[in-house]
XYZ file of C-alpha atoms in Angstrom:
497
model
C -23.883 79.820 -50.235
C -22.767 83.022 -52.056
C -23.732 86.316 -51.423
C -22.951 90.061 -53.312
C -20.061 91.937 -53.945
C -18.597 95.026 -52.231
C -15.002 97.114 -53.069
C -13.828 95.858 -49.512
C -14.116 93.030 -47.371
C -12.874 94.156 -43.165
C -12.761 91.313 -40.585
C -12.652 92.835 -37.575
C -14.787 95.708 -36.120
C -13.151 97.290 -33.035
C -11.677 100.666 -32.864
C -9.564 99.868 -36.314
C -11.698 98.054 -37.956
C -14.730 100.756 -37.649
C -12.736 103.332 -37.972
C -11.249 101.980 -41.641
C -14.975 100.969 -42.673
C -16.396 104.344 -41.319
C -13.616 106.701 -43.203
C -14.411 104.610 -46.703
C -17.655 104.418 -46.368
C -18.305 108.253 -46.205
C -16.261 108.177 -49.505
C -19.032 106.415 -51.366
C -16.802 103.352 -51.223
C -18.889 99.762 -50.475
C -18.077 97.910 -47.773
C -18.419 95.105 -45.581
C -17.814 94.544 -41.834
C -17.695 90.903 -40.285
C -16.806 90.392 -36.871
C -16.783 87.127 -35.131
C -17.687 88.940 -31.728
C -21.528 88.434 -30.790
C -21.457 91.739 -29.198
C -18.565 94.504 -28.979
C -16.180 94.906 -26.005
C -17.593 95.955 -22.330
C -14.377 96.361 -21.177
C -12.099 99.704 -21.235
C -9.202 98.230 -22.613
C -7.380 101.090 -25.028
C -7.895 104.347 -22.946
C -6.726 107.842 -25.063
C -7.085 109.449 -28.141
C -4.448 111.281 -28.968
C -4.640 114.505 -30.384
C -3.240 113.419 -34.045
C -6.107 110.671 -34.047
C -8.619 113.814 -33.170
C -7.527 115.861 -35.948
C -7.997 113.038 -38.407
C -10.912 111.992 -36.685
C -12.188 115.862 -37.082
C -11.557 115.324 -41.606
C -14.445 112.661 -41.147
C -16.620 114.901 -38.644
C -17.394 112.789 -36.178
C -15.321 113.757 -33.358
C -18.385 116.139 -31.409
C -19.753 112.713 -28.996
C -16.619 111.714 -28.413
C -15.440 114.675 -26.949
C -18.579 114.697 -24.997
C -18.384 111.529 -23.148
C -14.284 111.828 -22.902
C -11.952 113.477 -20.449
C -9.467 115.976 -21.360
C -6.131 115.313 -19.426
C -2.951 117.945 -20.334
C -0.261 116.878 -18.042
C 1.571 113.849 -16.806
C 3.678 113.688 -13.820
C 6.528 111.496 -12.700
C 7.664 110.988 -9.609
C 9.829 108.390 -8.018
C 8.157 107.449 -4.185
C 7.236 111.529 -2.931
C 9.820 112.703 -4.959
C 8.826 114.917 -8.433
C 10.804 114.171 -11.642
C 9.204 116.161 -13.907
C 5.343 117.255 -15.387
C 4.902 117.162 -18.828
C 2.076 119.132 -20.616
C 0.364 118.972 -23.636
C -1.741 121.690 -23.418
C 0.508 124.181 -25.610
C 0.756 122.102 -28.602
C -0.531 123.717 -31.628
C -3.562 121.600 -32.489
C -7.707 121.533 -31.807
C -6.876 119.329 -29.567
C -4.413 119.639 -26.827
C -4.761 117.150 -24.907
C -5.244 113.442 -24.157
C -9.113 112.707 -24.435
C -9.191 109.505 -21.813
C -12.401 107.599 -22.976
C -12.800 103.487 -22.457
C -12.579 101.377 -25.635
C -15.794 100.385 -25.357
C -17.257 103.780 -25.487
C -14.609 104.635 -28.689
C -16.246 101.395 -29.979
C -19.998 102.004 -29.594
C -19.679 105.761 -30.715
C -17.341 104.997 -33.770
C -20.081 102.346 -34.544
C -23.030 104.896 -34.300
C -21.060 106.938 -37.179
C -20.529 103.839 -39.139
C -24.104 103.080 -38.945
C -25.292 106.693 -39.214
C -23.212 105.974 -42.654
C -25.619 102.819 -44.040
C -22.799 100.424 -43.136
C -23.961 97.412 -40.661
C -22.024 96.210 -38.152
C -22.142 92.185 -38.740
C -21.390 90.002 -35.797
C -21.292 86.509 -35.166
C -19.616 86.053 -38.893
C -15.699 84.714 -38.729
C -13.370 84.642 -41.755
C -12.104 81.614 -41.975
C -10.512 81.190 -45.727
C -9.170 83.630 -48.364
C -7.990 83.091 -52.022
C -7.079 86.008 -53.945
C -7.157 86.044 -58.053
C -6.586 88.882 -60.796
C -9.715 90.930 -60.028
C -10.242 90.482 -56.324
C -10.507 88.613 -53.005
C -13.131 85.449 -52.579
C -13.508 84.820 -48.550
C -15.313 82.215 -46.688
C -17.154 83.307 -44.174
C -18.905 81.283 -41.179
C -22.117 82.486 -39.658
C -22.843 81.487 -36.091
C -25.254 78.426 -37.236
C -22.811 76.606 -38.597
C -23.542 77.882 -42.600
C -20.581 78.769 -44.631
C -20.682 82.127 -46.860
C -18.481 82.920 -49.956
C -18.364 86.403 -50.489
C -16.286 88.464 -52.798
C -14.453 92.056 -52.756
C -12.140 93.845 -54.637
C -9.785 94.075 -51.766
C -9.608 92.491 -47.961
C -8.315 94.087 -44.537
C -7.543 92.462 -41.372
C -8.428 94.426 -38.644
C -8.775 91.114 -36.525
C -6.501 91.586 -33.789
C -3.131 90.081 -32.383
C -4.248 86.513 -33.438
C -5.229 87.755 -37.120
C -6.444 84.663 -39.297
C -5.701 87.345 -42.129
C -1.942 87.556 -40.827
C -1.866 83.844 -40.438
C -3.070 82.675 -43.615
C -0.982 84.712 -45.659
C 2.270 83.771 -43.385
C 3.210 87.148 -42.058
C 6.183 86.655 -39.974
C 5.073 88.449 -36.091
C 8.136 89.265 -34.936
C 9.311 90.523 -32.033
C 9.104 89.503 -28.346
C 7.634 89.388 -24.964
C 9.351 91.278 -22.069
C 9.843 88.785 -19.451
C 8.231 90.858 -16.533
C 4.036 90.426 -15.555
C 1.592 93.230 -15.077
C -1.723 94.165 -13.997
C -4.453 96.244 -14.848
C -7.458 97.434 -12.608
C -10.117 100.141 -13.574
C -11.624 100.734 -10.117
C -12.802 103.645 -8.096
C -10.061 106.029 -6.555
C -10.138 108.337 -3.630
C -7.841 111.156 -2.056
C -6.027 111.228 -5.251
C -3.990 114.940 -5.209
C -4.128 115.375 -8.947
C -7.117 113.811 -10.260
C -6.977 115.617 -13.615
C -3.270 114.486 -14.065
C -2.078 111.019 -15.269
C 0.598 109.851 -12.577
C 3.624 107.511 -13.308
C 5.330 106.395 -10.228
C 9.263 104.748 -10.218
C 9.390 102.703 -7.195
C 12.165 100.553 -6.162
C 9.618 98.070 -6.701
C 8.393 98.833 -9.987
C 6.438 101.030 -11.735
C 2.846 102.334 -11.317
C 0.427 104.339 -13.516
C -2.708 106.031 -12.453
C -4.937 107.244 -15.672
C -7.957 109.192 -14.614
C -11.130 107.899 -16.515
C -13.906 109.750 -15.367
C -14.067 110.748 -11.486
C -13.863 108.998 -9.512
C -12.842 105.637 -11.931
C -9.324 105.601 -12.670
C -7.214 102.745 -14.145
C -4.127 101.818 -12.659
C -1.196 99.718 -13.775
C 1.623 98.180 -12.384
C 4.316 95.572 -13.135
C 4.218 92.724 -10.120
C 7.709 91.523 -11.180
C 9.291 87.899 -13.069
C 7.097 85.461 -13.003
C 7.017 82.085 -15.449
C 3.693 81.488 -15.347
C 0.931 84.207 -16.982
C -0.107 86.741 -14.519
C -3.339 86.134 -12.282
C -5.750 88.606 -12.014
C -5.358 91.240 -9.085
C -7.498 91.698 -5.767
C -8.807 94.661 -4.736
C -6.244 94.161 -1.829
C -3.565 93.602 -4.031
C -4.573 96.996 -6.004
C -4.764 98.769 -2.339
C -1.405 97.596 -1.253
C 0.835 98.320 -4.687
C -0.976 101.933 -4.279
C 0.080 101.999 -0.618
C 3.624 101.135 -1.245
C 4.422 102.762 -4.727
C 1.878 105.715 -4.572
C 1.913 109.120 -3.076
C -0.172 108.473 0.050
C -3.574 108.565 1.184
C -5.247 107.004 -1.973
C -8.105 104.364 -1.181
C -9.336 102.045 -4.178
C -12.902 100.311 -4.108
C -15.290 99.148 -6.440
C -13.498 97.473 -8.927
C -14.707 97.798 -12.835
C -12.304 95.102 -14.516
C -9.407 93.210 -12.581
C -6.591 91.474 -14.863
C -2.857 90.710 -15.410
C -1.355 90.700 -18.968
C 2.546 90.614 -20.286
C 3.465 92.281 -22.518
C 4.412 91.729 -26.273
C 6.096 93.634 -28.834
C 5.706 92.497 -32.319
C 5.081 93.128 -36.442
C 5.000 92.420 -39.669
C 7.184 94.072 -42.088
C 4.839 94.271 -44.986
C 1.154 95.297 -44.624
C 0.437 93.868 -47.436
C 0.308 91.375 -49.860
C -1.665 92.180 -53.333
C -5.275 92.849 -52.795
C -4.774 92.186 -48.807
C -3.844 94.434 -45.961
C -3.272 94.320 -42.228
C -3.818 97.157 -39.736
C -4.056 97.946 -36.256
C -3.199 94.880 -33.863
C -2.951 92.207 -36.591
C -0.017 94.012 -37.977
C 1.915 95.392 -34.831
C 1.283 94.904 -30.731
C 3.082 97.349 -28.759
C 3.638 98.273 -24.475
C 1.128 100.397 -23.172
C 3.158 102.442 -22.074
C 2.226 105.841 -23.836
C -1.286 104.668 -24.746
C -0.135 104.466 -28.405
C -0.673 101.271 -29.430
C -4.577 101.834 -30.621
C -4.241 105.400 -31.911
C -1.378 103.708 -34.008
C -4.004 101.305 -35.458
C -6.462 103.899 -36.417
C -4.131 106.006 -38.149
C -3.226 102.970 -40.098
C -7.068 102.752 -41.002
C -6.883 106.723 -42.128
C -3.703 105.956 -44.041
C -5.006 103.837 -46.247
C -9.062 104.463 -46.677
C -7.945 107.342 -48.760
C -5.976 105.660 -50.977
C -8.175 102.734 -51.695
C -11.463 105.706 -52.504
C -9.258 107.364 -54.666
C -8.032 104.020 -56.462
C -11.743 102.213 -56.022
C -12.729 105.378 -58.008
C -10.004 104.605 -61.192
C -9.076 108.533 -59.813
C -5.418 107.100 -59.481
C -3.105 104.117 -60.087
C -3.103 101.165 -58.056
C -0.223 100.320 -57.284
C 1.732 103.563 -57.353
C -0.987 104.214 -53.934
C -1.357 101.115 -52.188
C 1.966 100.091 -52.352
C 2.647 103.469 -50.289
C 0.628 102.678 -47.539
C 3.093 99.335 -45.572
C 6.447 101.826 -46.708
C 4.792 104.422 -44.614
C 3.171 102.769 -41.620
C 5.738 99.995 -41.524
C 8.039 102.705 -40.031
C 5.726 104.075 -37.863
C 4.791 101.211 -36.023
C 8.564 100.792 -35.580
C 9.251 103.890 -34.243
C 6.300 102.769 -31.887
C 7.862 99.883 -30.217
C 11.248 101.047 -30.014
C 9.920 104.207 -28.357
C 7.450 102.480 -25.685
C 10.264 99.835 -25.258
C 12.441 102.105 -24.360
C 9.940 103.962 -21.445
C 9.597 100.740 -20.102
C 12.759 99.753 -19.990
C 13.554 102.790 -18.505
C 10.742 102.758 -15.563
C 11.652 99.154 -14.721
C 15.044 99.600 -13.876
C 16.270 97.579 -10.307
C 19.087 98.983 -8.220
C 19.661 102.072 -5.615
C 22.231 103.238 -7.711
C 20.603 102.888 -11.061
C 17.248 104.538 -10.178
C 18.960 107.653 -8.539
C 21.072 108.027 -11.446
C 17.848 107.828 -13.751
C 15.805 110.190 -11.757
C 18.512 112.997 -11.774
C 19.063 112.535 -15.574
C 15.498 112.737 -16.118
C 14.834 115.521 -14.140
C 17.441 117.404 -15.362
C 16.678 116.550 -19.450
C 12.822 116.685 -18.355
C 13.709 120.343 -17.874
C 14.609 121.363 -20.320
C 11.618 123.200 -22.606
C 12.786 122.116 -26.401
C 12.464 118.291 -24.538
C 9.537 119.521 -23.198
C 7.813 120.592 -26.475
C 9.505 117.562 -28.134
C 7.790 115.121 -26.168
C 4.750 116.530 -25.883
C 4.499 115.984 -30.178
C 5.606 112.828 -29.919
C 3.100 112.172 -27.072
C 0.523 113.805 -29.252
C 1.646 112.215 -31.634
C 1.846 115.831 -33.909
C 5.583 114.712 -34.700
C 3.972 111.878 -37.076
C 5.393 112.078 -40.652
C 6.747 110.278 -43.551
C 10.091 111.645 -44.617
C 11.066 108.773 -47.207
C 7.086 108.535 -48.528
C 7.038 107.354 -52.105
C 4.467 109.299 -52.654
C 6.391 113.013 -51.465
C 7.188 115.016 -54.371
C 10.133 116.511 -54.553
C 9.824 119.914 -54.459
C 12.008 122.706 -53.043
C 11.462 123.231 -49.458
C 11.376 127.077 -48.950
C 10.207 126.750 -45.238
C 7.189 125.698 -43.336
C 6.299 121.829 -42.831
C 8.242 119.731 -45.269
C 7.015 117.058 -47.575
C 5.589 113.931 -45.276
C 5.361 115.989 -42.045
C 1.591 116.857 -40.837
C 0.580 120.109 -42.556
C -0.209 122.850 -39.301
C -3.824 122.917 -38.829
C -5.595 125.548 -38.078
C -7.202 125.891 -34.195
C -9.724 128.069 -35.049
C -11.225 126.271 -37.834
C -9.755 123.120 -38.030
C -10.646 120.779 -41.404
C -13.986 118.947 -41.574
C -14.988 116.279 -43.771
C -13.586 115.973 -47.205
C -17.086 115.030 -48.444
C -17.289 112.207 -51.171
C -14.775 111.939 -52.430
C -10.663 112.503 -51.158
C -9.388 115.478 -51.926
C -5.479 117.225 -51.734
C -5.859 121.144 -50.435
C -3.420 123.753 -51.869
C -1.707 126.322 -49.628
C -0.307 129.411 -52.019
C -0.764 132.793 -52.979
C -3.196 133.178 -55.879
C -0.855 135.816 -57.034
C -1.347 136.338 -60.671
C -1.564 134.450 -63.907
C -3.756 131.359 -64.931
C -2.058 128.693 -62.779
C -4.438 128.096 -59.932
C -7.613 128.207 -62.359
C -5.917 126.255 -64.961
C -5.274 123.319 -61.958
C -8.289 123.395 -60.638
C -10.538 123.019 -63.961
C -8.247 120.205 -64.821
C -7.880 118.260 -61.497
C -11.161 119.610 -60.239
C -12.200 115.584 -58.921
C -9.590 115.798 -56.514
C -8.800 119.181 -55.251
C -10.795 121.638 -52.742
C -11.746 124.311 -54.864
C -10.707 126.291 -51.836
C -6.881 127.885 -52.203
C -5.656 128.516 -48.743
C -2.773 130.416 -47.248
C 0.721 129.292 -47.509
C 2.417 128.266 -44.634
C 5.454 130.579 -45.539
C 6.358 133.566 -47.278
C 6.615 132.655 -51.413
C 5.851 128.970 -50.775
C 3.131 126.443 -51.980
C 1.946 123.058 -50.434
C -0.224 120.572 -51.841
C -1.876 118.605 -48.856
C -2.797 115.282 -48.921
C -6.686 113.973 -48.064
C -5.256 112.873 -44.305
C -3.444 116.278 -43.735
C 0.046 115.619 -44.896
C 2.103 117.040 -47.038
C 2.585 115.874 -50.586
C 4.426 118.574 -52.114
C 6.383 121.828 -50.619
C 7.813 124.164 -53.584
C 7.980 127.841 -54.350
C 5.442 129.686 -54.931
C 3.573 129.794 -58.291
C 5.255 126.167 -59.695
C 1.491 125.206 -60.129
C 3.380 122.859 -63.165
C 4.887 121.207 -60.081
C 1.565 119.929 -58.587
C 0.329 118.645 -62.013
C 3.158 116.819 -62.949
C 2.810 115.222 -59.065
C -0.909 113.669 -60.003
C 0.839 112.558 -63.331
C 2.986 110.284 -61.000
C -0.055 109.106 -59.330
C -1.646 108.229 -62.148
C -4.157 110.930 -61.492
C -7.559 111.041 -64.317
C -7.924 114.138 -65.490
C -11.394 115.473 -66.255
């Protein structure tokens, strides 16, 4: 059978896969969610939001019930056995957020899907994509309900938000490269007591490995460990096996009971290099896997899903050229993702490594670097994940940088009133000095379909910004080249009213 059209087509409705159909949707743009799931996760799974994923989450205004049911950690200390290495905070970044809101995936799911609903968009389970053929004008799917009947449905454009075994990413014949580290882990969300820092996350070195105590919400916590080599896939922990790595590797004193979710994984680091191919796009899981170390891996995902929502409402909307924006969005998450892996790699490497002499030489370095405050503040934005940018974005425009946040780096946001929703349709903010002349009114009659009519104030003394719809910058100039900012939406292909 065949069935109506809508501008996108999303297999795949966790955390990425709501959070691309929510941030379109309240852009006016039609779309449709199929997920092959009967019912969404029960399990914790991904446990943070980070406070870049907050602020973005903040531009759709719908981050109020997640902070509710969330808990807001600020520090994370390592130690290796009794010893302290170091405590890093978060809690001075410059952001409406600073901190590490630990909430379960499944709660991150079921709220995200309350938005999406609160937005007219149904959440349609028991529906798997099973075929694709693109043409000229669009994307016709097959679609399999869970009697058996097969659906053709078309959309202008299709996104594969369908996890780590993507049929998107198969069919089209993305290379998932990358590999899996050798060692075996385990996860257990369970119920912690005598722990000396329960608002803290704690990461253990041990000569035996490495373990990680996230607090959930008192008195669950999740804990992981690495359990060593083995050939064969991980089994699932015991509650005694929990109780003695926390014994051996932990501070002392801690008792776990009542366990939530047992289970061992590996773990695999892997992506595509393009995120797309014509009028089809991959995000979250089905384009890159990453360690866990960091918690990064699903913020990473949604940010994909804010990357390019805007870009399609703006292009869905004929307000801009095709390609000129959707080629932009794989040449600036492609990097990102990269930057991902290498990064957790490189923790893990780091927290697994065997030998006396080794370890002690790690946990002086660290300690000492650790230290230090600029490595201090540096960490905590790339823990944040503040530090996220786009230096070599196709779309940056060339101006000349007279201070404050450069072209592709995450415009400053303001604590006090950070930005809400961008309403119906995307829209770039300006940062200048009105100063005097018919530049700003002149802009904003002509482009008035995709700027706030709000100027704001610069950043820096005799400088103006033009801000991009997910908060980062497009242009940085001198002041008063308002020519500068038109001549940018001539590049994108921008309508003028």
């Amino acid at each position: 059978m065949s069935s109506t059209y809508s501008n996108v087509l999303i297999a795949g409705a966790g955390p990425v896969g709501l959070s691309m159909a929510a941030d379109l949707a309240r852009y006016g743009v039609s779309v449709r969610l199929a997920e092959k799931a009967p019912e969404r996760t029960d399990k914790s799974k991904a446990l943070v939001l980070w406070s870049r994923t907050l602020e973005l989450m903040d531009r759709m205004d719908c981050t109020a019930p997640f902070l509710a049911t969330g808990r807001k950690v600020t520090s994370v200390n390592i130690t290796a056995g009794k010893e302290p290495i170091t405590k890093i905070t978060v809690d001075g970044v410059a952001t409406p957020h600073p901190y590490a809101l630990m909430i379960p995936q499944s709660d991150t799911e079921r709220l995200m899907g309350d938005f999406l609903t609160s937005l007219g968009v149904k959440i349609e389970r028991n529906i798997e994509l099973t075929n694709f053929s693109t043409s000229n004008d669009g994307v016709t799917s097959t679609l399999r309900h869970q009697d058996g009947a097969e659906e053709t449905f078309k959309s202008r454009w299709l996104i594969g938000c369908d996890g780590a075994h993507s049929t998107v990413r198969h069919k089209l014949g993305m290379e998932f490269a990358g590999e899996t580290m050798p060692s075996s882990w385990i996860i257990a969300d369970l119920h912690l007591r005598n722990v000396s820092n329960p608002d803290e996350i704690l990461i253990a070195w041990h000569s035996q490995g490495i373990l990680a105590v996230f607090p959930i919400m008192p008195p669950r916590y999740r804990v992981i460990a690495d359990v060593g080599i083995k050939e064969a896939a991980p089994a699932s922990p015991t509650l005694e096996d929990v109780q003695a790595i926390l014994n051996a590797r932990g501070p002392g004193g801690i008792t776990a009971s009542d366990p939530v979710w047992l289970t061992g994984f590996t773990i695999n680091e892997r992506k595509v290099s393009n995120y797309r191919s014509g009028r089809i796009f991959v995000a979250g899981d089905a384009a890159h896997i990453h360690s866990p170390a960091g918690g990064q891996g699903m913020n990473t995902g949604m940010q994909d899903a804010f990357n390019l929502a805007w870009k399609l409402a703006l292009v869905s909307r004929g307000l801009a050229d095709e390609e000129t924006l959707l080629s932009s969005y794989s040449a600036e998450r492609s990097p990102i993702a990269e930057d991902v892996l290498k990064g957790s790699g490189k923790i893990t490497e780091v927290a697994l490594l065997r030998g006396d002499l080794k370890q002690s030489i790690r946990n002086h370095i660290a300690s000492f670097v650790f230290g230090l405050s600029p490595v201090q503040k540096k960490v905590a934005e790339v823990l944040t994940e503040l530090s996220i940018g786009y230096p070599k974005s196709p779309l940056n425009g060339g101006g000349e940088h007279t201070g404050g946040p450069r072209e592709g780096e995450r415009a400053p946001v303001d604590i006090n009133s950070p930005c809400a929703g961008a309403g119906d349709t995307p829209r770039f903010t300006v940062y200048a000095e009105a100063g005097e002349g018919r530049g700003w009114p002149q802009l904003i009659a002509r482009y008035s379909n995709l700027l706030e009519p709000t100027l704001r104030q610069p950043f820096h003394q005799d400088g103006l910004w033009l801000v991009r719809p997910d908060g980062n910058v497009a242009l940085a100039t001198r002041g008063q080249r308002w020519d500068e900012i038109a001549k940018y939406f001539d590049t994108l292909g921008a309508t003028i009213l």
